[in-house]
Amino acid sequence: MRIGVLTGGGDCPGLNAVIRAVVRKGAKEYGHEFVGFRDGWKGPLEGLTMPLSLETTRGILPRGGTILGSSRTNPFKIDGGVERIKENLEKSGIDALIAIGGEDTLGVATKLHALGVKVIGVPKTIDNDLNNTDYTFGFDTAVNIAVEAIDRLHTTAESHHRALIVEVMGRHAGWIALHAGLAGGASCILIPEQKFSVEKVCEWVESRFKSHYAPIIVIAEGAIPQDGDMVTKDQTLDSFGHVKLSGIGDWLAQEIESRTGKEARTSVLGHIQRGGTPSAFDRVLATRFGLQAITAAHEGDWGKMVALHGTNIVRVPLASATEKLKLVPLEFYKESEIFFG
Ligand code: F6P
């Protein structure tokens, strides 16, 4: 078979490990050929390809980002987009696609599969919010980066008697905030799943100062105050209808300063969380996903997504990945409140 591979959406540590595993097993064990599609769905849409072989995928395991490039192109928002994809696949002699991405990329893959394209999905997102997999690769790396930042910020918070806020990614799900906050010993963690009371946050800040420690607050970019709205950078939407988030940390710092009189500052981690080399956990998970994805393709098990269930890599219906978002269970969040304040 001749199999196309693409990576879509935000970049994520571990993408190259998936590509490497797919090509290594696919070429060596099954004798398949590969074509890399550039920049997510833009590749098959515009016929942008690059060679993918044992040679071109050597040395990429520890590299962050994706050698294929990525984009947030949505072919279903482009006139004749789906027909163009089908034509280009036929022109390049592609029998099937392996699509590596999050809810947007896999949402497109699901719709294309329903229209007759042979697809296997691989779940990626640092946000860990894809349904029907216990973890996505990229999440562990992002959490480790955030924890390192929190560890470093503790010293400034203590030395300057400041409240320090760390804003992390997480549009609808607070997985990064919760895991990084718990691992970094945050005095308060704020996630999109649970609207927060600024008054309560200020109480926790005051109580932390009383104990002669300085508070660190970890907040997800999509966290929402009880009497307010999500804070966005501007009102522009991408082709999947998402607004650009960021700013809730600065907003909260101003509220804390004006309500408690204590200095408060915010560090926004932004794309630093997605950059650089993947953790060992993510390299292994991404590699296992890649190996299972190419086996699924070899067996013609189309319309499936590879997933982690417990410690096993399994195949689940591709459509189930985007049925709903995997949010932080409130019991887990509530349990962590014992450490707040
Ligand atoms: O991939 C998901 C994500 O990490 C979200 O948490 C975040 O809101 C978004 O990407 C930002 O991505 P970009 O800056 O590339 O649009």
Tab-separated table of C-alpha atoms and ligand atoms in Angstrom:
chain	number	residue	atom	x	y	z
A	1	MET	CA	0.000	0.000	0.000
A	2	ARG	CA	0.934	3.617	-0.429
A	3	ILE	CA	-0.012	5.436	2.762
A	4	GLY	CA	-0.202	9.201	3.332
A	5	VAL	CA	0.686	10.605	6.763
A	6	LEU	CA	-0.272	14.054	8.062
A	7	THR	CA	-0.095	16.018	11.320
A	8	GLY	CA	-2.697	18.733	12.019
A	9	GLY	CA	-3.550	21.316	14.684
A	10	GLY	CA	-1.174	22.702	17.302
A	11	ASP	CA	2.253	21.075	17.269
A	12	CYS	CA	2.934	18.648	20.079
A	13	PRO	CA	6.015	16.840	21.413
A	14	GLY	CA	5.940	13.252	20.128
A	15	LEU	CA	4.546	13.829	16.624
A	16	ASN	CA	7.854	12.832	15.034
A	17	ALA	CA	8.040	9.705	17.181
A	18	VAL	CA	4.675	8.579	15.729
A	19	ILE	CA	5.814	9.285	12.147
A	20	ARG	CA	9.069	7.384	12.728
A	21	ALA	CA	7.294	4.333	14.205
A	22	VAL	CA	4.683	4.240	11.403
A	23	VAL	CA	7.340	4.371	8.689
A	24	ARG	CA	9.825	2.043	10.418
A	25	LYS	CA	7.333	-0.793	10.984
A	26	GLY	CA	5.331	-0.088	7.836
A	27	ALA	CA	8.364	-0.249	5.546
A	28	LYS	CA	10.431	-2.931	7.311
A	29	GLU	CA	7.724	-5.373	8.373
A	30	TYR	CA	4.957	-4.824	5.826
A	31	GLY	CA	6.759	-3.321	2.821
A	32	HIS	CA	4.402	-0.333	2.517
A	33	GLU	CA	5.374	2.980	0.920
A	34	PHE	CA	4.766	6.364	2.518
A	35	VAL	CA	4.082	9.925	1.425
A	36	GLY	CA	4.192	12.824	3.872
A	37	PHE	CA	1.448	15.426	3.458
A	38	ARG	CA	2.599	18.868	4.532
A	39	ASP	CA	0.804	21.182	6.958
A	40	GLY	CA	-2.180	19.160	8.123
A	41	TRP	CA	-5.210	18.967	5.831
A	42	LYS	CA	-3.669	21.696	3.655
A	43	GLY	CA	-1.326	18.970	2.292
A	44	PRO	CA	-3.917	16.683	0.697
A	45	LEU	CA	-6.027	19.713	-0.194
A	46	GLU	CA	-3.273	21.391	-2.194
A	47	GLY	CA	-1.219	18.319	-3.085
A	48	LEU	CA	1.741	19.377	-0.909
A	49	THR	CA	3.866	16.314	-0.247
A	50	MET	CA	7.314	15.302	0.952
A	51	PRO	CA	9.133	11.974	0.853
A	52	LEU	CA	8.727	9.774	3.938
A	53	SER	CA	11.122	6.860	4.102
A	54	LEU	CA	13.462	5.101	6.505
A	55	GLU	CA	16.112	7.666	5.515
A	56	THR	CA	14.007	10.827	5.908
A	57	THR	CA	12.679	9.702	9.292
A	58	ARG	CA	16.040	8.895	10.876
A	59	GLY	CA	17.100	10.912	13.935
A	60	ILE	CA	13.707	12.506	14.510
A	61	LEU	CA	12.646	10.650	17.698
A	62	PRO	CA	13.764	13.364	20.151
A	63	ARG	CA	12.770	16.301	17.933
A	64	GLY	CA	9.839	18.477	18.967
A	65	GLY	CA	7.321	19.852	16.466
A	66	THR	CA	6.611	17.877	13.316
A	67	ILE	CA	8.818	17.314	10.283
A	68	LEU	CA	5.609	17.413	8.196
A	69	GLY	CA	4.518	20.867	9.346
A	70	SER	CA	1.024	21.597	10.637
A	71	SER	CA	-1.916	23.944	10.145
A	72	ARG	CA	-5.482	24.415	11.274
A	73	THR	CA	-6.889	24.080	7.725
A	74	ASN	CA	-10.469	22.803	7.642
A	75	PRO	CA	-11.306	21.322	4.203
A	76	PHE	CA	-14.997	21.290	5.087
A	77	LYS	CA	-14.919	25.120	5.234
A	78	ILE	CA	-13.464	25.357	1.709
A	79	ASP	CA	-15.653	25.138	-1.401
A	80	GLY	CA	-14.982	21.797	-3.096
A	81	GLY	CA	-12.388	20.967	-0.400
A	82	VAL	CA	-13.374	17.335	0.062
A	83	GLU	CA	-13.465	16.650	-3.704
A	84	ARG	CA	-10.009	18.219	-4.055
A	85	ILE	CA	-8.651	15.969	-1.304
A	86	LYS	CA	-10.088	12.874	-2.960
A	87	GLU	CA	-8.650	13.913	-6.342
A	88	ASN	CA	-5.197	14.597	-4.894
A	89	LEU	CA	-5.136	11.277	-3.056
A	90	GLU	CA	-5.964	9.507	-6.288
A	91	LYS	CA	-3.391	11.525	-8.260
A	92	SER	CA	-0.630	10.625	-5.777
A	93	GLY	CA	-1.736	6.979	-5.754
A	94	ILE	CA	-2.548	7.089	-2.034
A	95	ASP	CA	-4.541	4.123	-0.752
A	96	ALA	CA	-5.057	5.338	2.804
A	97	LEU	CA	-4.250	8.066	5.331
A	98	ILE	CA	-2.873	8.099	8.848
A	99	ALA	CA	-4.023	11.371	10.436
A	100	ILE	CA	-2.295	12.453	13.641
A	101	GLY	CA	-4.131	15.216	15.464
A	102	GLY	CA	-6.544	16.483	18.076
A	103	GLU	CA	-10.293	17.063	18.003
A	104	ASP	CA	-10.256	19.245	14.859
A	105	THR	CA	-7.954	17.056	12.742
A	106	LEU	CA	-9.641	13.843	13.863
A	107	GLY	CA	-13.082	15.433	13.385
A	108	VAL	CA	-12.174	16.011	9.721
A	109	ALA	CA	-10.749	12.463	9.497
A	110	THR	CA	-14.024	11.047	10.862
A	111	LYS	CA	-16.094	12.932	8.276
A	112	LEU	CA	-13.764	11.914	5.438
A	113	HIS	CA	-13.958	8.290	6.522
A	114	ALA	CA	-17.761	8.516	6.367
A	115	LEU	CA	-17.288	9.753	2.776
A	116	GLY	CA	-15.239	6.724	1.801
A	117	VAL	CA	-11.627	7.743	2.563
A	118	LYS	CA	-9.611	5.011	4.291
A	119	VAL	CA	-8.297	6.609	7.486
A	120	ILE	CA	-6.645	5.644	10.774
A	121	GLY	CA	-6.437	8.311	13.517
A	122	VAL	CA	-3.724	8.889	16.102
A	123	PRO	CA	-4.672	11.095	19.079
A	124	LYS	CA	-2.389	14.007	19.954
A	125	THR	CA	-2.842	17.027	22.137
A	126	ILE	CA	-0.974	18.512	25.055
A	127	ASP	CA	-4.423	19.329	26.501
A	128	ASN	CA	-5.210	15.584	27.054
A	129	ASP	CA	-8.894	16.297	26.367
A	130	LEU	CA	-9.591	13.775	23.590
A	131	ASN	CA	-12.285	11.251	24.381
A	132	ASN	CA	-11.738	7.489	24.595
A	133	THR	CA	-8.016	7.488	25.359
A	134	ASP	CA	-6.625	7.699	28.891
A	135	TYR	CA	-3.735	9.905	27.751
A	136	THR	CA	-2.575	11.656	24.604
A	137	PHE	CA	1.137	12.097	23.931
A	138	GLY	CA	2.443	15.632	24.487
A	139	PHE	CA	0.547	16.015	27.762
A	140	ASP	CA	3.313	14.565	29.934
A	141	THR	CA	5.916	16.857	28.354
A	142	ALA	CA	3.682	19.919	28.790
A	143	VAL	CA	3.059	19.085	32.454
A	144	ASN	CA	6.781	18.611	33.091
A	145	ILE	CA	7.559	21.984	31.502
A	146	ALA	CA	4.869	23.673	33.609
A	147	VAL	CA	6.120	21.989	36.813
A	148	GLU	CA	9.659	23.153	36.143
A	149	ALA	CA	8.330	26.693	35.692
A	150	ILE	CA	6.365	26.472	38.962
A	151	ASP	CA	9.422	25.145	40.851
A	152	ARG	CA	11.441	28.106	39.566
A	153	LEU	CA	8.727	30.645	40.345
A	154	HIS	CA	8.520	29.545	44.003
A	155	THR	CA	11.852	31.259	44.747
A	156	THR	CA	10.764	34.643	43.337
A	157	ALA	CA	7.386	34.389	45.045
A	158	GLU	CA	9.085	33.751	48.440
A	159	SER	CA	11.872	36.297	48.018
A	160	HIS	CA	9.594	39.120	46.900
A	161	HIS	CA	6.483	38.198	48.932
A	162	ARG	CA	4.445	38.206	45.761
A	163	ALA	CA	1.503	36.167	44.584
A	164	LEU	CA	2.635	34.536	41.357
A	165	ILE	CA	0.181	33.279	38.794
A	166	VAL	CA	1.128	30.713	36.153
A	167	GLU	CA	-1.220	30.646	33.150
A	168	VAL	CA	-1.100	27.332	31.317
A	169	MET	CA	-2.876	25.999	28.214
A	170	GLY	CA	-6.238	24.304	28.448
A	171	ARG	CA	-9.111	25.781	26.514
A	172	HIS	CA	-11.963	23.661	27.901
A	173	ALA	CA	-10.123	21.115	30.039
A	174	GLY	CA	-7.887	21.744	33.039
A	175	TRP	CA	-5.693	18.630	32.833
A	176	ILE	CA	-2.400	20.527	32.468
A	177	ALA	CA	-3.320	23.010	35.223
A	178	LEU	CA	-4.425	20.286	37.631
A	179	HIS	CA	-1.484	17.937	37.099
A	180	ALA	CA	1.116	20.722	37.041
A	181	GLY	CA	-0.482	22.448	40.033
A	182	LEU	CA	-0.563	19.252	42.098
A	183	ALA	CA	2.986	18.275	41.150
A	184	GLY	CA	4.285	21.824	41.712
A	185	GLY	CA	2.553	22.357	45.069
A	186	ALA	CA	0.359	25.253	43.908
A	187	SER	CA	-1.685	27.107	46.528
A	188	CYS	CA	-4.641	27.186	44.187
A	189	ILE	CA	-5.537	25.621	40.838
A	190	LEU	CA	-8.212	27.087	38.566
A	191	ILE	CA	-9.652	25.041	35.694
A	192	PRO	CA	-12.281	25.652	32.982
A	193	GLU	CA	-14.553	22.890	34.317
A	194	GLN	CA	-15.281	24.788	37.555
A	195	LYS	CA	-16.039	28.538	37.589
A	196	PHE	CA	-13.984	30.206	40.320
A	197	SER	CA	-14.773	32.783	42.987
A	198	VAL	CA	-12.231	35.635	43.021
A	199	GLU	CA	-13.130	36.203	46.671
A	200	LYS	CA	-12.194	32.625	47.554
A	201	VAL	CA	-8.932	32.886	45.579
A	202	CYS	CA	-8.068	36.043	47.547
A	203	GLU	CA	-8.800	34.198	50.833
A	204	TRP	CA	-6.378	31.438	49.791
A	205	VAL	CA	-3.786	34.067	48.845
A	206	GLU	CA	-4.104	35.805	52.240
A	207	SER	CA	-3.933	32.536	54.156
A	208	ARG	CA	-0.800	31.467	52.273
A	209	PHE	CA	0.898	34.785	53.096
A	210	LYS	CA	-0.086	34.350	56.783
A	211	SER	CA	1.796	31.051	56.860
A	212	HIS	CA	4.925	32.963	55.701
A	213	TYR	CA	4.910	31.344	52.308
A	214	ALA	CA	4.036	33.070	49.052
A	215	PRO	CA	1.168	31.778	46.935
A	216	ILE	CA	1.506	30.253	43.485
A	217	ILE	CA	-1.732	30.075	41.532
A	218	VAL	CA	-1.972	27.841	38.473
A	219	ILE	CA	-4.724	28.872	36.108
A	220	ALA	CA	-5.819	27.326	32.796
A	221	GLU	CA	-6.249	29.815	29.950
A	222	GLY	CA	-9.915	28.802	29.677
A	223	ALA	CA	-10.763	29.254	33.391
A	224	ILE	CA	-13.812	31.443	33.987
A	225	PRO	CA	-14.643	33.637	37.001
A	226	GLN	CA	-18.066	33.130	38.578
A	227	ASP	CA	-19.262	36.595	37.552
A	228	GLY	CA	-17.423	36.935	34.261
A	229	ASP	CA	-16.549	35.438	30.909
A	230	MET	CA	-13.651	33.617	29.281
A	231	VAL	CA	-10.816	36.100	28.552
A	232	THR	CA	-9.800	36.140	24.881
A	233	LYS	CA	-6.929	37.867	23.076
A	234	ASP	CA	-9.203	39.171	20.327
A	235	GLN	CA	-12.384	38.127	18.580
A	236	THR	CA	-10.839	36.470	15.478
A	237	LEU	CA	-11.790	32.844	14.886
A	238	ASP	CA	-9.726	30.112	13.224
A	239	SER	CA	-11.280	27.830	10.593
A	240	PHE	CA	-12.580	25.511	13.320
A	241	GLY	CA	-14.278	28.443	15.084
A	242	HIS	CA	-11.842	28.763	18.020
A	243	VAL	CA	-11.002	32.142	19.568
A	244	LYS	CA	-7.450	32.884	20.770
A	245	LEU	CA	-7.325	32.618	24.544
A	246	SER	CA	-4.898	34.151	27.074
A	247	GLY	CA	-5.232	37.041	29.497
A	248	ILE	CA	-7.110	35.454	32.409
A	249	GLY	CA	-3.867	35.351	34.442
A	250	ASP	CA	-3.278	39.101	34.090
A	251	TRP	CA	-6.913	39.801	34.860
A	252	LEU	CA	-6.686	37.734	38.056
A	253	ALA	CA	-3.417	39.430	39.105
A	254	GLN	CA	-5.121	42.841	38.962
A	255	GLU	CA	-8.064	41.558	40.994
A	256	ILE	CA	-5.747	40.086	43.646
A	257	GLU	CA	-3.727	43.323	43.872
A	258	SER	CA	-6.753	45.537	44.221
A	259	ARG	CA	-8.550	43.261	46.697
A	260	THR	CA	-5.615	42.197	48.934
A	261	GLY	CA	-3.057	44.973	48.422
A	262	LYS	CA	-0.427	42.280	47.759
A	263	GLU	CA	1.709	42.424	44.634
A	264	ALA	CA	0.645	39.831	42.064
A	265	ARG	CA	2.332	38.956	38.742
A	266	THR	CA	1.558	36.544	35.960
A	267	SER	CA	3.755	34.301	33.792
A	268	VAL	CA	2.036	32.987	30.671
A	269	LEU	CA	3.739	29.773	29.555
A	270	GLY	CA	2.053	29.742	26.123
A	271	HIS	CA	3.788	27.809	23.373
A	272	ILE	CA	6.771	26.972	25.589
A	273	GLN	CA	4.547	24.095	26.814
A	274	ARG	CA	4.355	22.640	23.321
A	275	GLY	CA	7.950	23.206	22.306
A	276	GLY	CA	11.106	21.163	22.448
A	277	THR	CA	11.953	17.554	22.977
A	278	PRO	CA	9.289	15.080	24.201
A	279	SER	CA	9.591	13.413	27.618
A	280	ALA	CA	10.539	9.722	27.695
A	281	PHE	CA	6.906	8.842	28.537
A	282	ASP	CA	5.640	10.725	25.470
A	283	ARG	CA	8.281	9.170	23.201
A	284	VAL	CA	7.186	5.693	24.271
A	285	LEU	CA	3.442	6.449	24.050
A	286	ALA	CA	3.814	8.108	20.626
A	287	THR	CA	5.938	5.187	19.391
A	288	ARG	CA	3.389	2.610	20.608
A	289	PHE	CA	0.570	4.613	18.959
A	290	GLY	CA	2.520	4.703	15.679
A	291	LEU	CA	3.188	0.950	15.754
A	292	GLN	CA	-0.487	0.159	16.396
A	293	ALA	CA	-1.666	2.670	13.758
A	294	ILE	CA	0.362	1.083	10.965
A	295	THR	CA	-0.742	-2.407	12.019
A	296	ALA	CA	-4.382	-1.251	11.926
A	297	ALA	CA	-3.789	0.176	8.433
A	298	HIS	CA	-2.058	-3.030	7.293
A	299	GLU	CA	-5.049	-5.035	8.501
A	300	GLY	CA	-7.468	-2.640	6.779
A	301	ASP	CA	-9.174	-1.727	10.060
A	302	TRP	CA	-10.296	1.681	8.732
A	303	GLY	CA	-12.155	4.296	10.731
A	304	LYS	CA	-10.289	3.443	13.937
A	305	MET	CA	-8.227	5.533	16.316
A	306	VAL	CA	-5.435	4.046	18.383
A	307	ALA	CA	-5.841	4.746	22.084
A	308	LEU	CA	-4.373	4.071	25.517
A	309	HIS	CA	-6.679	2.137	27.834
A	310	GLY	CA	-4.906	1.473	31.096
A	311	THR	CA	-1.503	0.258	29.939
A	312	ASN	CA	-2.755	-1.267	26.665
A	313	ILE	CA	-2.794	0.278	23.217
A	314	VAL	CA	-6.191	-0.516	21.702
A	315	ARG	CA	-8.268	0.507	18.677
A	316	VAL	CA	-11.509	2.437	19.158
A	317	PRO	CA	-13.964	3.921	16.638
A	318	LEU	CA	-12.470	7.134	15.251
A	319	ALA	CA	-15.798	8.926	15.710
A	320	SER	CA	-15.681	8.282	19.474
A	321	ALA	CA	-12.609	10.529	19.839
A	322	THR	CA	-14.619	13.660	19.132
A	323	GLU	CA	-18.037	12.629	20.511
A	324	LYS	CA	-17.380	14.738	23.584
A	325	LEU	CA	-14.426	16.344	25.344
A	326	LYS	CA	-12.668	14.432	28.098
A	327	LEU	CA	-12.944	16.880	30.987
A	328	VAL	CA	-11.385	16.716	34.446
A	329	PRO	CA	-13.827	14.819	36.715
A	330	LEU	CA	-14.995	17.227	39.404
A	331	GLU	CA	-14.301	14.662	42.182
A	332	PHE	CA	-10.623	14.690	41.160
A	333	TYR	CA	-10.549	18.491	41.218
A	334	LYS	CA	-12.381	18.681	44.571
A	335	GLU	CA	-9.926	16.200	46.065
A	336	SER	CA	-7.043	18.514	45.222
A	337	GLU	CA	-8.672	21.467	47.066
A	338	ILE	CA	-7.227	20.145	50.328
A	339	PHE	CA	-3.927	21.716	49.226
A	340	PHE	CA	-5.382	25.148	48.423
A	341	GLY	CA	-4.694	28.141	50.632
B	1	F6P	O1	-3.623	22.330	20.841
B	1	F6P	C1	-4.467	22.899	21.784
B	1	F6P	C2	-3.875	24.138	22.358
B	1	F6P	O2	-2.715	23.769	22.969
B	1	F6P	C3	-4.840	24.878	23.305
B	1	F6P	O3	-4.669	24.600	24.651
B	1	F6P	C4	-4.530	26.312	23.006
B	1	F6P	O4	-5.641	27.139	23.286
B	1	F6P	C5	-4.219	26.287	21.555
B	1	F6P	O5	-3.595	25.053	21.324
B	1	F6P	C6	-3.380	27.446	21.083
B	1	F6P	O6	-2.822	27.131	19.864
B	1	F6P	P1	-2.306	28.172	18.761
B	1	F6P	O7	-1.627	29.256	19.491
B	1	F6P	O8	-1.413	27.351	17.914
B	1	F6P	O9	-3.510	28.635	18.026
